[in-house]
Every structure is written in structure tokens, then in C-alpha cells.
């Protein structure tokens, strides 16, 4: 199993996603002789998972069922164990586009955190690119190495445990892009410039506070970066629902019914899904925004080495 190559069959040692519903799923490490508890009952790895195809419908011990999905960076972002605050697909998508990443790109990242962005970067630069990721916290760095090894992508990533603001990324003049997600990114701009290729490399800094953005932009100007711009991604989701509205009384209901030939006793007019004139309401489909919407996540500052 690999996060960058699809496999048909579930094998011992794989990481799989147990899908109970769009709002309920979780990762599981498949191991012979192990069982996983769900609200629908027990899943026995030896008989219910190993040897089955990804996407299979698995019946649990209580009679309920789940789907077993092949892991992807998107699914991993939604289900990974949080060691830090993570980036989600909304920001990840614009980061990979604005950094102009493609298969074969060399990327430097700090810090690694929970590895949400790291998995997306690895999938984007595979099969010939490489990710150099730096994590200040030793235990988080070790856990990231373990996850990359379990997910079959360790050959595409190098994890370093050090302070990027003091020691840099450990590489020079090879990176096509640099991503910073640290408390004081302005202290690492010089090391980012050293890691980037001679000309045209891109840098992105993620910061939740505008004061961090201001200091980072000043540092970028000081080190000669150009095309500096900051943006913020706001996502608004709409649900499609059936809406019932009352028909206004214009004083001509009887005449309109008779003139249009409407006959309430006609079976073809009864049980209409669109209108119910007897109750004075009309039903239609409409997009309704969620009551609670994820607002500000952070500011993304991009620049180019010239």
C-alpha cells in the first residue's frame, strides 16, 4: 500500500480508511489477528479485511456495514491523528498551485507538524521529486518518519529534526519551492533563499496573524524577493434543501384555477411534488449556506526569488 500508488487488495500492514458515512470515518492499520470496534459491530482484520479489495462493503458483527477505502492525501487530512493544528484541502490546493509544483519538483517544508500538507506535497512531486521537511520537535519528527515509512513514501521525503530558523533546511540551491508554517517565518527567510534554486524559486509562508505577515513581507523585501502578495481563502459551503414558501394571496386564486383548467379532483394534480395549492405553499430546491461556517484559517504570503 502506498499513498501515491493505488493497490487493489488490502494487505497486512496497510493503512485503510473505514468509511461509516460522509461525516464519520477513521483510519485503521490492518494487522492479522486484530479487531476494530465500530458502532455497527466488530471488524475482524484477518477475515473481513486482508485479501479483500479496496472499496469493498464489509458487514460488521451487529449486521451493519462499512466501506473500506484506499488512503489518499485528502482522506488522510480528514482523518489523521492531530499532533498540531493542520492545513486543510482548501489551503493545500492553492499552495500547490501557487508554488507551481509538479512531478519532479524539489520542495522544502517547515514545520512538518501532523503531516497533512506533507502527504499532499509528496503526491504532487512524485515519482521523481523530493520533499525535505524540517520539524523542531523531536517526537513529532520521529512520528512523521514512522508514518511516511508505513505509507510507502519514505523514499520521497527526508525528515530533519532541527531549528530551521538557526540551521536552515540542510540543502542549498536545489529547491523549486519553500513552504514555511512556523511562529516566526521572518527568521527563516534567509535560509529559504539559500535553499531555493538560483532563480525563479517560489516561497509561501502561512501565518494566522497579520502582524506575522507584515514582518515576513519586510524580510522578503530585504532578501530581494519579488512578486510578494498575501491572500486569504474563505470557503462557504451550500446545502441543497427543499424549501416550502407560502403562496401570496393576490385575490384571484379561484379565477386563476378556473381559467387554467385546474381540477383538484383530477388524480393527475394530486400529490404533486412541486406545488400544494390547497395548503397555499410551493416547494422548490434551493442552496442554503451552513449556519456555522469555517472563517479565517490563516494568511498565505507568496513571493519569487529573483
PDB file of C-alpha atoms in Angstrom:
ATOM      1  CA  UNK A   1       0.000   0.000   0.000  1.00  0.00           C
ATOM      2  CA  UNK A   2       1.248   3.473  -0.880  1.00  0.00           C
ATOM      3  CA  UNK A   3      -0.349   6.891  -0.736  1.00  0.00           C
ATOM      4  CA  UNK A   4       0.955   7.605  -4.261  1.00  0.00           C
ATOM      5  CA  UNK A   5       0.207   4.261  -5.957  1.00  0.00           C
ATOM      6  CA  UNK A   6      -3.167   2.555  -5.932  1.00  0.00           C
ATOM      7  CA  UNK A   7      -3.406  -1.094  -4.888  1.00  0.00           C
ATOM      8  CA  UNK A   8      -6.453  -3.293  -5.438  1.00  0.00           C
ATOM      9  CA  UNK A   9      -6.109  -5.626  -2.457  1.00  0.00           C
ATOM     10  CA  UNK A  10      -5.907  -4.915   1.278  1.00  0.00           C
ATOM     11  CA  UNK A  11      -2.714  -6.379   2.752  1.00  0.00           C
ATOM     12  CA  UNK A  12      -1.397  -6.949   6.253  1.00  0.00           C
ATOM     13  CA  UNK A  13       0.270  -3.725   7.436  1.00  0.00           C
ATOM     14  CA  UNK A  14      -1.746  -1.399   5.195  1.00  0.00           C
ATOM     15  CA  UNK A  15      -3.347   1.817   6.399  1.00  0.00           C
ATOM     16  CA  UNK A  16      -7.020   1.831   5.348  1.00  0.00           C
ATOM     17  CA  UNK A  17      -9.915   4.229   5.852  1.00  0.00           C
ATOM     18  CA  UNK A  18     -13.067   2.818   7.468  1.00  0.00           C
ATOM     19  CA  UNK A  19     -15.993   4.754   5.969  1.00  0.00           C
ATOM     20  CA  UNK A  20     -19.181   4.798   8.044  1.00  0.00           C
ATOM     21  CA  UNK A  21     -20.618   7.922   6.385  1.00  0.00           C
ATOM     22  CA  UNK A  22     -19.553  11.276   4.933  1.00  0.00           C
ATOM     23  CA  UNK A  23     -19.259  12.706   8.440  1.00  0.00           C
ATOM     24  CA  UNK A  24     -17.885   9.557  10.065  1.00  0.00           C
ATOM     25  CA  UNK A  25     -14.689   7.769   9.021  1.00  0.00           C
ATOM     26  CA  UNK A  26     -11.376   6.893  10.615  1.00  0.00           C
ATOM     27  CA  UNK A  27      -8.018   5.296   9.698  1.00  0.00           C
ATOM     28  CA  UNK A  28      -7.024   1.818  10.800  1.00  0.00           C
ATOM     29  CA  UNK A  29      -3.767  -0.115  10.487  1.00  0.00           C
ATOM     30  CA  UNK A  30      -4.599  -3.546   9.124  1.00  0.00           C
ATOM     31  CA  UNK A  31      -2.967  -6.297  11.216  1.00  0.00           C
ATOM     32  CA  UNK A  32      -3.521 -10.040  11.197  1.00  0.00           C
ATOM     33  CA  UNK A  33      -5.442 -11.173  14.286  1.00  0.00           C
ATOM     34  CA  UNK A  34      -6.623  -7.667  15.217  1.00  0.00           C
ATOM     35  CA  UNK A  35     -10.207  -6.444  15.533  1.00  0.00           C
ATOM     36  CA  UNK A  36     -11.663  -2.925  15.214  1.00  0.00           C
ATOM     37  CA  UNK A  37     -14.759  -1.814  17.092  1.00  0.00           C
ATOM     38  CA  UNK A  38     -17.378   0.330  15.312  1.00  0.00           C
ATOM     39  CA  UNK A  39     -20.937   1.355  16.194  1.00  0.00           C
ATOM     40  CA  UNK A  40     -22.103  -1.315  13.754  1.00  0.00           C
ATOM     41  CA  UNK A  41     -20.071  -4.057  15.425  1.00  0.00           C
ATOM     42  CA  UNK A  42     -16.650  -5.660  15.187  1.00  0.00           C
ATOM     43  CA  UNK A  43     -14.442  -5.787  12.075  1.00  0.00           C
ATOM     44  CA  UNK A  44     -12.042  -8.745  12.107  1.00  0.00           C
ATOM     45  CA  UNK A  45      -8.947  -7.846  10.111  1.00  0.00           C
ATOM     46  CA  UNK A  46      -7.958 -11.424   9.271  1.00  0.00           C
ATOM     47  CA  UNK A  47     -11.306 -12.407   7.737  1.00  0.00           C
ATOM     48  CA  UNK A  48     -13.031  -9.123   6.904  1.00  0.00           C
ATOM     49  CA  UNK A  49     -10.147  -7.028   5.516  1.00  0.00           C
ATOM     50  CA  UNK A  50      -6.995  -8.890   4.470  1.00  0.00           C
ATOM     51  CA  UNK A  51      -7.346 -10.158   0.917  1.00  0.00           C
ATOM     52  CA  UNK A  52     -10.457  -8.082   0.172  1.00  0.00           C
ATOM     53  CA  UNK A  53     -10.483  -5.346  -2.467  1.00  0.00           C
ATOM     54  CA  UNK A  54     -10.382  -1.681  -1.523  1.00  0.00           C
ATOM     55  CA  UNK A  55     -13.857  -0.213  -1.808  1.00  0.00           C
ATOM     56  CA  UNK A  56     -15.443  -3.415  -0.518  1.00  0.00           C
ATOM     57  CA  UNK A  57     -18.589  -3.339   1.597  1.00  0.00           C
ATOM     58  CA  UNK A  58     -17.808  -5.108   4.876  1.00  0.00           C
ATOM     59  CA  UNK A  59     -20.564  -6.415   7.158  1.00  0.00           C
ATOM     60  CA  UNK A  60     -19.849  -5.949  10.868  1.00  0.00           C
ATOM     61  CA  UNK A  61     -20.800  -8.319  13.688  1.00  0.00           C
ATOM     62  CA  UNK A  62     -24.032  -6.454  14.537  1.00  0.00           C
ATOM     63  CA  UNK A  63     -25.265  -6.607  10.951  1.00  0.00           C
ATOM     64  CA  UNK A  64     -24.339  -3.057   9.980  1.00  0.00           C
ATOM     65  CA  UNK A  65     -21.836  -2.405   7.207  1.00  0.00           C
ATOM     66  CA  UNK A  66     -18.965  -0.079   6.312  1.00  0.00           C
ATOM     67  CA  UNK A  67     -16.798   0.592   3.258  1.00  0.00           C
ATOM     68  CA  UNK A  68     -13.014   0.144   3.330  1.00  0.00           C
ATOM     69  CA  UNK A  69     -11.305   2.869   1.273  1.00  0.00           C
ATOM     70  CA  UNK A  70      -7.799   3.192  -0.128  1.00  0.00           C
ATOM     71  CA  UNK A  71      -5.982   6.073   1.619  1.00  0.00           C
ATOM     72  CA  UNK A  72      -5.299   9.321  -0.239  1.00  0.00           C
ATOM     73  CA  UNK A  73      -3.783  12.615   0.984  1.00  0.00           C
ATOM     74  CA  UNK A  74      -7.290  14.129   1.012  1.00  0.00           C
ATOM     75  CA  UNK A  75      -8.728  11.325   3.166  1.00  0.00           C
ATOM     76  CA  UNK A  76      -5.662  11.410   5.404  1.00  0.00           C
ATOM     77  CA  UNK A  77      -6.122  15.157   6.006  1.00  0.00           C
ATOM     78  CA  UNK A  78      -9.679  14.479   7.176  1.00  0.00           C
ATOM     79  CA  UNK A  79      -8.746  11.563   9.471  1.00  0.00           C
ATOM     80  CA  UNK A  80      -5.133  11.881  10.628  1.00  0.00           C
ATOM     81  CA  UNK A  81      -4.202  11.971  14.331  1.00  0.00           C
ATOM     82  CA  UNK A  82      -3.633  15.629  15.211  1.00  0.00           C
ATOM     83  CA  UNK A  83      -0.262  16.420  16.760  1.00  0.00           C
ATOM     84  CA  UNK A  84      -0.559  20.089  15.770  1.00  0.00           C
ATOM     85  CA  UNK A  85      -3.062  22.349  14.048  1.00  0.00           C
ATOM     86  CA  UNK A  86      -3.147  21.254  10.402  1.00  0.00           C
ATOM     87  CA  UNK A  87      -3.771  22.687   6.950  1.00  0.00           C
ATOM     88  CA  UNK A  88      -6.902  21.509   5.142  1.00  0.00           C
ATOM     89  CA  UNK A  89      -7.622  20.906   1.468  1.00  0.00           C
ATOM     90  CA  UNK A  90      -8.842  24.475   0.855  1.00  0.00           C
ATOM     91  CA  UNK A  91      -5.434  25.984   1.659  1.00  0.00           C
ATOM     92  CA  UNK A  92      -3.445  22.986   0.384  1.00  0.00           C
ATOM     93  CA  UNK A  93      -4.926  23.272  -3.109  1.00  0.00           C
ATOM     94  CA  UNK A  94      -3.944  26.932  -3.535  1.00  0.00           C
ATOM     95  CA  UNK A  95      -0.486  26.286  -2.046  1.00  0.00           C
ATOM     96  CA  UNK A  96       0.382  23.535  -4.532  1.00  0.00           C
ATOM     97  CA  UNK A  97      -0.902  25.668  -7.438  1.00  0.00           C
ATOM     98  CA  UNK A  98       0.778  28.954  -6.467  1.00  0.00           C
ATOM     99  CA  UNK A  99       4.103  27.224  -5.746  1.00  0.00           C
ATOM    100  CA  UNK A 100       3.882  25.793  -9.296  1.00  0.00           C
ATOM    101  CA  UNK A 101       4.588  22.250  -8.088  1.00  0.00           C
ATOM    102  CA  UNK A 102       4.666  19.295 -10.476  1.00  0.00           C
ATOM    103  CA  UNK A 103       6.168  15.798 -10.681  1.00  0.00           C
ATOM    104  CA  UNK A 104       9.919  16.139 -10.218  1.00  0.00           C
ATOM    105  CA  UNK A 105       9.839  19.321  -8.111  1.00  0.00           C
ATOM    106  CA  UNK A 106      12.097  19.689  -5.068  1.00  0.00           C
ATOM    107  CA  UNK A 107      10.283  21.186  -2.052  1.00  0.00           C
ATOM    108  CA  UNK A 108      11.464  22.314   1.389  1.00  0.00           C
ATOM    109  CA  UNK A 109       8.932  22.478   4.226  1.00  0.00           C
ATOM    110  CA  UNK A 110       8.974  23.633   7.846  1.00  0.00           C
ATOM    111  CA  UNK A 111       7.446  22.540  10.116  1.00  0.00           C
ATOM    112  CA  UNK A 112       6.226  19.056   9.436  1.00  0.00           C
ATOM    113  CA  UNK A 113       3.590  19.048  12.181  1.00  0.00           C
ATOM    114  CA  UNK A 114       0.962  16.333  11.657  1.00  0.00           C
ATOM    115  CA  UNK A 115       1.982  15.758   8.032  1.00  0.00           C
ATOM    116  CA  UNK A 116      -1.250  16.919   6.379  1.00  0.00           C
ATOM    117  CA  UNK A 117       0.430  19.174   3.809  1.00  0.00           C
ATOM    118  CA  UNK A 118       3.446  16.854   3.586  1.00  0.00           C
ATOM    119  CA  UNK A 119       1.402  13.989   2.135  1.00  0.00           C
ATOM    120  CA  UNK A 120      -0.164  16.291  -0.468  1.00  0.00           C
ATOM    121  CA  UNK A 121       3.252  17.678  -1.452  1.00  0.00           C
ATOM    122  CA  UNK A 122       4.715  14.177  -1.788  1.00  0.00           C
ATOM    123  CA  UNK A 123       1.849  13.052  -4.032  1.00  0.00           C
ATOM    124  CA  UNK A 124       2.290  16.174  -6.197  1.00  0.00           C
ATOM    125  CA  UNK A 125       6.068  15.832  -6.751  1.00  0.00           C
ATOM    126  CA  UNK A 126       6.092  12.010  -7.129  1.00  0.00           C
ATOM    127  CA  UNK A 127       7.581   9.912  -8.641  1.00  0.00           C
ATOM    128  CA  UNK A 128      10.864  11.775  -9.261  1.00  0.00           C
ATOM    129  CA  UNK A 129      10.641  14.769  -6.917  1.00  0.00           C
ATOM    130  CA  UNK A 130      11.584  15.032  -3.246  1.00  0.00           C
ATOM    131  CA  UNK A 131      10.369  16.731  -0.067  1.00  0.00           C
ATOM    132  CA  UNK A 132      12.814  17.985   2.567  1.00  0.00           C
ATOM    133  CA  UNK A 133      10.780  18.653   5.705  1.00  0.00           C
ATOM    134  CA  UNK A 134      12.144  20.106   8.951  1.00  0.00           C
ATOM    135  CA  UNK A 135      10.478  19.663  12.345  1.00  0.00           C
ATOM    136  CA  UNK A 136      11.729  21.356  15.541  1.00  0.00           C
ATOM    137  CA  UNK A 137      10.009  18.910  17.925  1.00  0.00           C
ATOM    138  CA  UNK A 138      11.897  15.596  18.146  1.00  0.00           C
ATOM    139  CA  UNK A 139       8.928  13.322  18.925  1.00  0.00           C
ATOM    140  CA  UNK A 140       6.851  14.820  16.100  1.00  0.00           C
ATOM    141  CA  UNK A 141       9.757  14.339  13.705  1.00  0.00           C
ATOM    142  CA  UNK A 142      10.128  10.681  14.702  1.00  0.00           C
ATOM    143  CA  UNK A 143       6.386  10.089  14.355  1.00  0.00           C
ATOM    144  CA  UNK A 144       6.409  11.699  10.902  1.00  0.00           C
ATOM    145  CA  UNK A 145       9.230   9.382   9.775  1.00  0.00           C
ATOM    146  CA  UNK A 146       7.252   6.392  11.044  1.00  0.00           C
ATOM    147  CA  UNK A 147       4.101   7.450   9.172  1.00  0.00           C
ATOM    148  CA  UNK A 148       5.951   8.098   5.916  1.00  0.00           C
ATOM    149  CA  UNK A 149       7.519   4.636   6.174  1.00  0.00           C
ATOM    150  CA  UNK A 150       4.158   2.964   6.872  1.00  0.00           C
ATOM    151  CA  UNK A 151       2.546   4.850   3.980  1.00  0.00           C
ATOM    152  CA  UNK A 152       5.175   3.755   1.465  1.00  0.00           C
ATOM    153  CA  UNK A 153       6.567   7.211   0.662  1.00  0.00           C
ATOM    154  CA  UNK A 154       9.775   7.285   2.712  1.00  0.00           C
ATOM    155  CA  UNK A 155      11.898   7.302  -0.468  1.00  0.00           C
ATOM    156  CA  UNK A 156      10.354  10.631  -1.477  1.00  0.00           C
ATOM    157  CA  UNK A 157      10.853  12.535   1.780  1.00  0.00           C
ATOM    158  CA  UNK A 158      13.681  13.428   4.151  1.00  0.00           C
ATOM    159  CA  UNK A 159      12.696  14.405   7.707  1.00  0.00           C
ATOM    160  CA  UNK A 160      15.165  16.515   9.703  1.00  0.00           C
ATOM    161  CA  UNK A 161      14.865  17.373  13.389  1.00  0.00           C
ATOM    162  CA  UNK A 162      16.364  20.850  13.835  1.00  0.00           C
ATOM    163  CA  UNK A 163      15.541  24.537  14.209  1.00  0.00           C
ATOM    164  CA  UNK A 164      15.065  25.899  10.698  1.00  0.00           C
ATOM    165  CA  UNK A 165      15.492  29.483  11.910  1.00  0.00           C
ATOM    166  CA  UNK A 166      19.034  28.678  13.112  1.00  0.00           C
ATOM    167  CA  UNK A 167      20.175  25.753  10.973  1.00  0.00           C
ATOM    168  CA  UNK A 168      18.137  26.034   7.789  1.00  0.00           C
ATOM    169  CA  UNK A 169      16.890  23.123   5.669  1.00  0.00           C
ATOM    170  CA  UNK A 170      20.188  21.270   5.189  1.00  0.00           C
ATOM    171  CA  UNK A 171      20.193  21.808   1.407  1.00  0.00           C
ATOM    172  CA  UNK A 172      21.397  24.647  -0.828  1.00  0.00           C
ATOM    173  CA  UNK A 173      20.370  25.954  -4.243  1.00  0.00           C
ATOM    174  CA  UNK A 174      18.214  22.955  -5.248  1.00  0.00           C
ATOM    175  CA  UNK A 175      14.645  23.666  -4.141  1.00  0.00           C
ATOM    176  CA  UNK A 176      11.942  24.743  -6.567  1.00  0.00           C
ATOM    177  CA  UNK A 177       9.734  25.873  -3.681  1.00  0.00           C
ATOM    178  CA  UNK A 178       9.835  26.506   0.071  1.00  0.00           C
ATOM    179  CA  UNK A 179       6.884  26.420   2.473  1.00  0.00           C
ATOM    180  CA  UNK A 180       7.020  27.918   5.979  1.00  0.00           C
ATOM    181  CA  UNK A 181       4.493  27.233   8.739  1.00  0.00           C
ATOM    182  CA  UNK A 182       6.363  28.372  11.858  1.00  0.00           C
ATOM    183  CA  UNK A 183       5.736  31.035  14.553  1.00  0.00           C
ATOM    184  CA  UNK A 184       8.449  33.421  13.260  1.00  0.00           C
ATOM    185  CA  UNK A 185       8.833  32.835   9.499  1.00  0.00           C
ATOM    186  CA  UNK A 186      10.762  36.091   9.010  1.00  0.00           C
ATOM    187  CA  UNK A 187      13.720  34.484  10.828  1.00  0.00           C
ATOM    188  CA  UNK A 188      13.876  31.692   8.226  1.00  0.00           C
ATOM    189  CA  UNK A 189      13.630  33.785   5.030  1.00  0.00           C
ATOM    190  CA  UNK A 190      17.422  33.895   4.630  1.00  0.00           C
ATOM    191  CA  UNK A 191      17.694  30.098   4.911  1.00  0.00           C
ATOM    192  CA  UNK A 192      14.778  29.726   2.478  1.00  0.00           C
ATOM    193  CA  UNK A 193      16.606  31.879  -0.067  1.00  0.00           C
ATOM    194  CA  UNK A 194      19.726  29.727   0.333  1.00  0.00           C
ATOM    195  CA  UNK A 195      17.732  26.524  -0.214  1.00  0.00           C
ATOM    196  CA  UNK A 196      15.985  27.795  -3.364  1.00  0.00           C
ATOM    197  CA  UNK A 197      17.471  27.339  -6.813  1.00  0.00           C
ATOM    198  CA  UNK A 198      19.452  30.193  -8.333  1.00  0.00           C
ATOM    199  CA  UNK A 199      16.498  31.977  -9.899  1.00  0.00           C
ATOM    200  CA  UNK A 200      12.725  31.694 -10.097  1.00  0.00           C
ATOM    201  CA  UNK A 201      12.081  29.608  -6.976  1.00  0.00           C
ATOM    202  CA  UNK A 202       8.825  30.240  -5.125  1.00  0.00           C
ATOM    203  CA  UNK A 203       8.207  30.658  -1.395  1.00  0.00           C
ATOM    204  CA  UNK A 204       4.998  30.510   0.661  1.00  0.00           C
ATOM    205  CA  UNK A 205       4.520  31.443   4.306  1.00  0.00           C
ATOM    206  CA  UNK A 206       1.395  30.520   6.284  1.00  0.00           C
ATOM    207  CA  UNK A 207       0.595  32.716   9.297  1.00  0.00           C
ATOM    208  CA  UNK A 208      -2.616  33.126  11.329  1.00  0.00           C
ATOM    209  CA  UNK A 209      -1.877  36.730  12.413  1.00  0.00           C
ATOM    210  CA  UNK A 210      -1.490  39.789  10.193  1.00  0.00           C
ATOM    211  CA  UNK A 211       1.407  41.053  12.352  1.00  0.00           C
ATOM    212  CA  UNK A 212       3.375  37.940  11.362  1.00  0.00           C
ATOM    213  CA  UNK A 213       2.568  38.652   7.730  1.00  0.00           C
ATOM    214  CA  UNK A 214       3.869  42.226   7.981  1.00  0.00           C
ATOM    215  CA  UNK A 215       7.227  41.189   9.424  1.00  0.00           C
ATOM    216  CA  UNK A 216       7.546  38.349   6.904  1.00  0.00           C
ATOM    217  CA  UNK A 217       6.884  40.674   3.955  1.00  0.00           C
ATOM    218  CA  UNK A 218       9.532  43.112   5.217  1.00  0.00           C
ATOM    219  CA  UNK A 219      12.037  40.245   5.474  1.00  0.00           C
ATOM    220  CA  UNK A 220      11.187  39.063   1.956  1.00  0.00           C
ATOM    221  CA  UNK A 221      11.828  42.551   0.577  1.00  0.00           C
ATOM    222  CA  UNK A 222      15.112  42.742   2.491  1.00  0.00           C
ATOM    223  CA  UNK A 223      16.316  39.478   0.934  1.00  0.00           C
ATOM    224  CA  UNK A 224      15.354  40.567  -2.579  1.00  0.00           C
ATOM    225  CA  UNK A 225      12.181  38.546  -3.162  1.00  0.00           C
ATOM    226  CA  UNK A 226       9.734  39.942  -5.718  1.00  0.00           C
ATOM    227  CA  UNK A 227       6.040  39.467  -6.593  1.00  0.00           C
ATOM    228  CA  UNK A 228       5.157  39.485  -2.895  1.00  0.00           C
ATOM    229  CA  UNK A 229       1.428  39.069  -2.323  1.00  0.00           C
ATOM    230  CA  UNK A 230      -0.792  37.878   0.523  1.00  0.00           C
ATOM    231  CA  UNK A 231      -4.179  36.210   0.215  1.00  0.00           C
ATOM    232  CA  UNK A 232      -6.786  34.522   2.390  1.00  0.00           C
ATOM    233  CA  UNK A 233      -9.012  31.623   1.351  1.00  0.00           C
ATOM    234  CA  UNK A 234     -12.587  31.644   2.660  1.00  0.00           C
ATOM    235  CA  UNK A 235     -14.789  28.612   1.987  1.00  0.00           C
ATOM    236  CA  UNK A 236     -18.586  28.806   2.022  1.00  0.00           C
ATOM    237  CA  UNK A 237     -20.490  25.533   1.626  1.00  0.00           C
ATOM    238  CA  UNK A 238     -24.111  25.341   0.475  1.00  0.00           C
ATOM    239  CA  UNK A 239     -26.540  22.510   1.209  1.00  0.00           C
ATOM    240  CA  UNK A 240     -29.290  21.723  -1.298  1.00  0.00           C
ATOM    241  CA  UNK A 241     -32.610  21.553   0.582  1.00  0.00           C
ATOM    242  CA  UNK A 242     -36.309  21.524  -0.157  1.00  0.00           C
ATOM    243  CA  UNK A 243     -37.794  24.890   0.779  1.00  0.00           C
ATOM    244  CA  UNK A 244     -41.529  25.500   1.381  1.00  0.00           C
ATOM    245  CA  UNK A 245     -42.840  29.033   0.884  1.00  0.00           C
ATOM    246  CA  UNK A 246     -46.366  30.310   1.274  1.00  0.00           C
ATOM    247  CA  UNK A 247     -48.127  31.407  -1.921  1.00  0.00           C
ATOM    248  CA  UNK A 248     -49.133  35.091  -1.663  1.00  0.00           C
ATOM    249  CA  UNK A 249     -52.889  35.768  -1.775  1.00  0.00           C
ATOM    250  CA  UNK A 250     -53.397  38.060  -4.772  1.00  0.00           C
ATOM    251  CA  UNK A 251     -57.192  37.813  -4.627  1.00  0.00           C
ATOM    252  CA  UNK A 252     -57.595  35.844  -7.879  1.00  0.00           C
ATOM    253  CA  UNK A 253     -56.966  32.277  -6.790  1.00  0.00           C
ATOM    254  CA  UNK A 254     -60.408  30.998  -7.788  1.00  0.00           C
ATOM    255  CA  UNK A 255     -60.398  32.732 -11.180  1.00  0.00           C
ATOM    256  CA  UNK A 256     -56.845  31.548 -11.941  1.00  0.00           C
ATOM    257  CA  UNK A 257     -57.727  27.944 -11.123  1.00  0.00           C
ATOM    258  CA  UNK A 258     -60.807  28.005 -13.326  1.00  0.00           C
ATOM    259  CA  UNK A 259     -59.071  29.808 -16.190  1.00  0.00           C
ATOM    260  CA  UNK A 260     -56.126  27.394 -16.257  1.00  0.00           C
ATOM    261  CA  UNK A 261     -58.424  24.368 -16.073  1.00  0.00           C
ATOM    262  CA  UNK A 262     -57.069  23.229 -12.694  1.00  0.00           C
ATOM    263  CA  UNK A 263     -59.203  20.451 -11.206  1.00  0.00           C
ATOM    264  CA  UNK A 264     -58.323  19.381  -7.690  1.00  0.00           C
ATOM    265  CA  UNK A 265     -60.339  16.192  -8.154  1.00  0.00           C
ATOM    266  CA  UNK A 266     -58.174  15.192 -11.120  1.00  0.00           C
ATOM    267  CA  UNK A 267     -55.751  12.467  -9.943  1.00  0.00           C
ATOM    268  CA  UNK A 268     -53.008  13.898 -12.129  1.00  0.00           C
ATOM    269  CA  UNK A 269     -52.993  17.063  -9.990  1.00  0.00           C
ATOM    270  CA  UNK A 270     -52.885  15.284  -6.661  1.00  0.00           C
ATOM    271  CA  UNK A 271     -49.649  14.611  -4.778  1.00  0.00           C
ATOM    272  CA  UNK A 272     -47.637  16.988  -6.964  1.00  0.00           C
ATOM    273  CA  UNK A 273     -44.047  17.249  -5.644  1.00  0.00           C
ATOM    274  CA  UNK A 274     -43.754  20.885  -6.701  1.00  0.00           C
ATOM    275  CA  UNK A 275     -46.959  22.567  -5.525  1.00  0.00           C
ATOM    276  CA  UNK A 276     -49.701  22.127  -2.965  1.00  0.00           C
ATOM    277  CA  UNK A 277     -52.272  24.803  -3.731  1.00  0.00           C
ATOM    278  CA  UNK A 278     -54.760  23.560  -1.123  1.00  0.00           C
ATOM    279  CA  UNK A 279     -52.262  24.352   1.646  1.00  0.00           C
ATOM    280  CA  UNK A 280     -51.158  27.578  -0.055  1.00  0.00           C
ATOM    281  CA  UNK A 281     -47.455  26.598  -0.267  1.00  0.00           C
ATOM    282  CA  UNK A 282     -44.970  25.871  -3.016  1.00  0.00           C
ATOM    283  CA  UNK A 283     -41.879  23.668  -2.687  1.00  0.00           C
ATOM    284  CA  UNK A 284     -38.616  24.047  -4.568  1.00  0.00           C
ATOM    285  CA  UNK A 285     -34.929  23.151  -4.265  1.00  0.00           C
ATOM    286  CA  UNK A 286     -32.557  25.823  -3.014  1.00  0.00           C
ATOM    287  CA  UNK A 287     -28.942  26.159  -1.946  1.00  0.00           C
ATOM    288  CA  UNK A 288     -28.731  27.134   1.717  1.00  0.00           C
ATOM    289  CA  UNK A 289     -25.432  28.094   3.414  1.00  0.00           C
ATOM    290  CA  UNK A 290     -24.460  26.337   6.613  1.00  0.00           C
ATOM    291  CA  UNK A 291     -25.316  28.112   9.854  1.00  0.00           C
ATOM    292  CA  UNK A 292     -21.755  27.708  11.087  1.00  0.00           C
ATOM    293  CA  UNK A 293     -19.055  28.421   8.522  1.00  0.00           C
ATOM    294  CA  UNK A 294     -15.290  27.998   8.914  1.00  0.00           C
ATOM    295  CA  UNK A 295     -13.944  31.538   8.675  1.00  0.00           C
ATOM    296  CA  UNK A 296     -10.347  32.670   8.894  1.00  0.00           C
ATOM    297  CA  UNK A 297      -7.714  29.922   8.818  1.00  0.00           C
ATOM    298  CA  UNK A 298      -4.604  31.917   8.008  1.00  0.00           C
ATOM    299  CA  UNK A 299      -2.848  34.234   5.591  1.00  0.00           C
ATOM    300  CA  UNK A 300      -0.802  32.851   2.698  1.00  0.00           C
ATOM    301  CA  UNK A 301       2.096  35.043   1.548  1.00  0.00           C
ATOM    302  CA  UNK A 302       3.771  34.143  -1.745  1.00  0.00           C
ATOM    303  CA  UNK A 303       6.935  35.530  -3.322  1.00  0.00           C
ATOM    304  CA  UNK A 304       9.501  34.727  -6.034  1.00  0.00           C
ATOM    305  CA  UNK A 305      13.282  34.613  -5.790  1.00  0.00           C
ATOM    306  CA  UNK A 306      14.727  36.874  -8.472  1.00  0.00           C
TER     307      UNK A 306
END
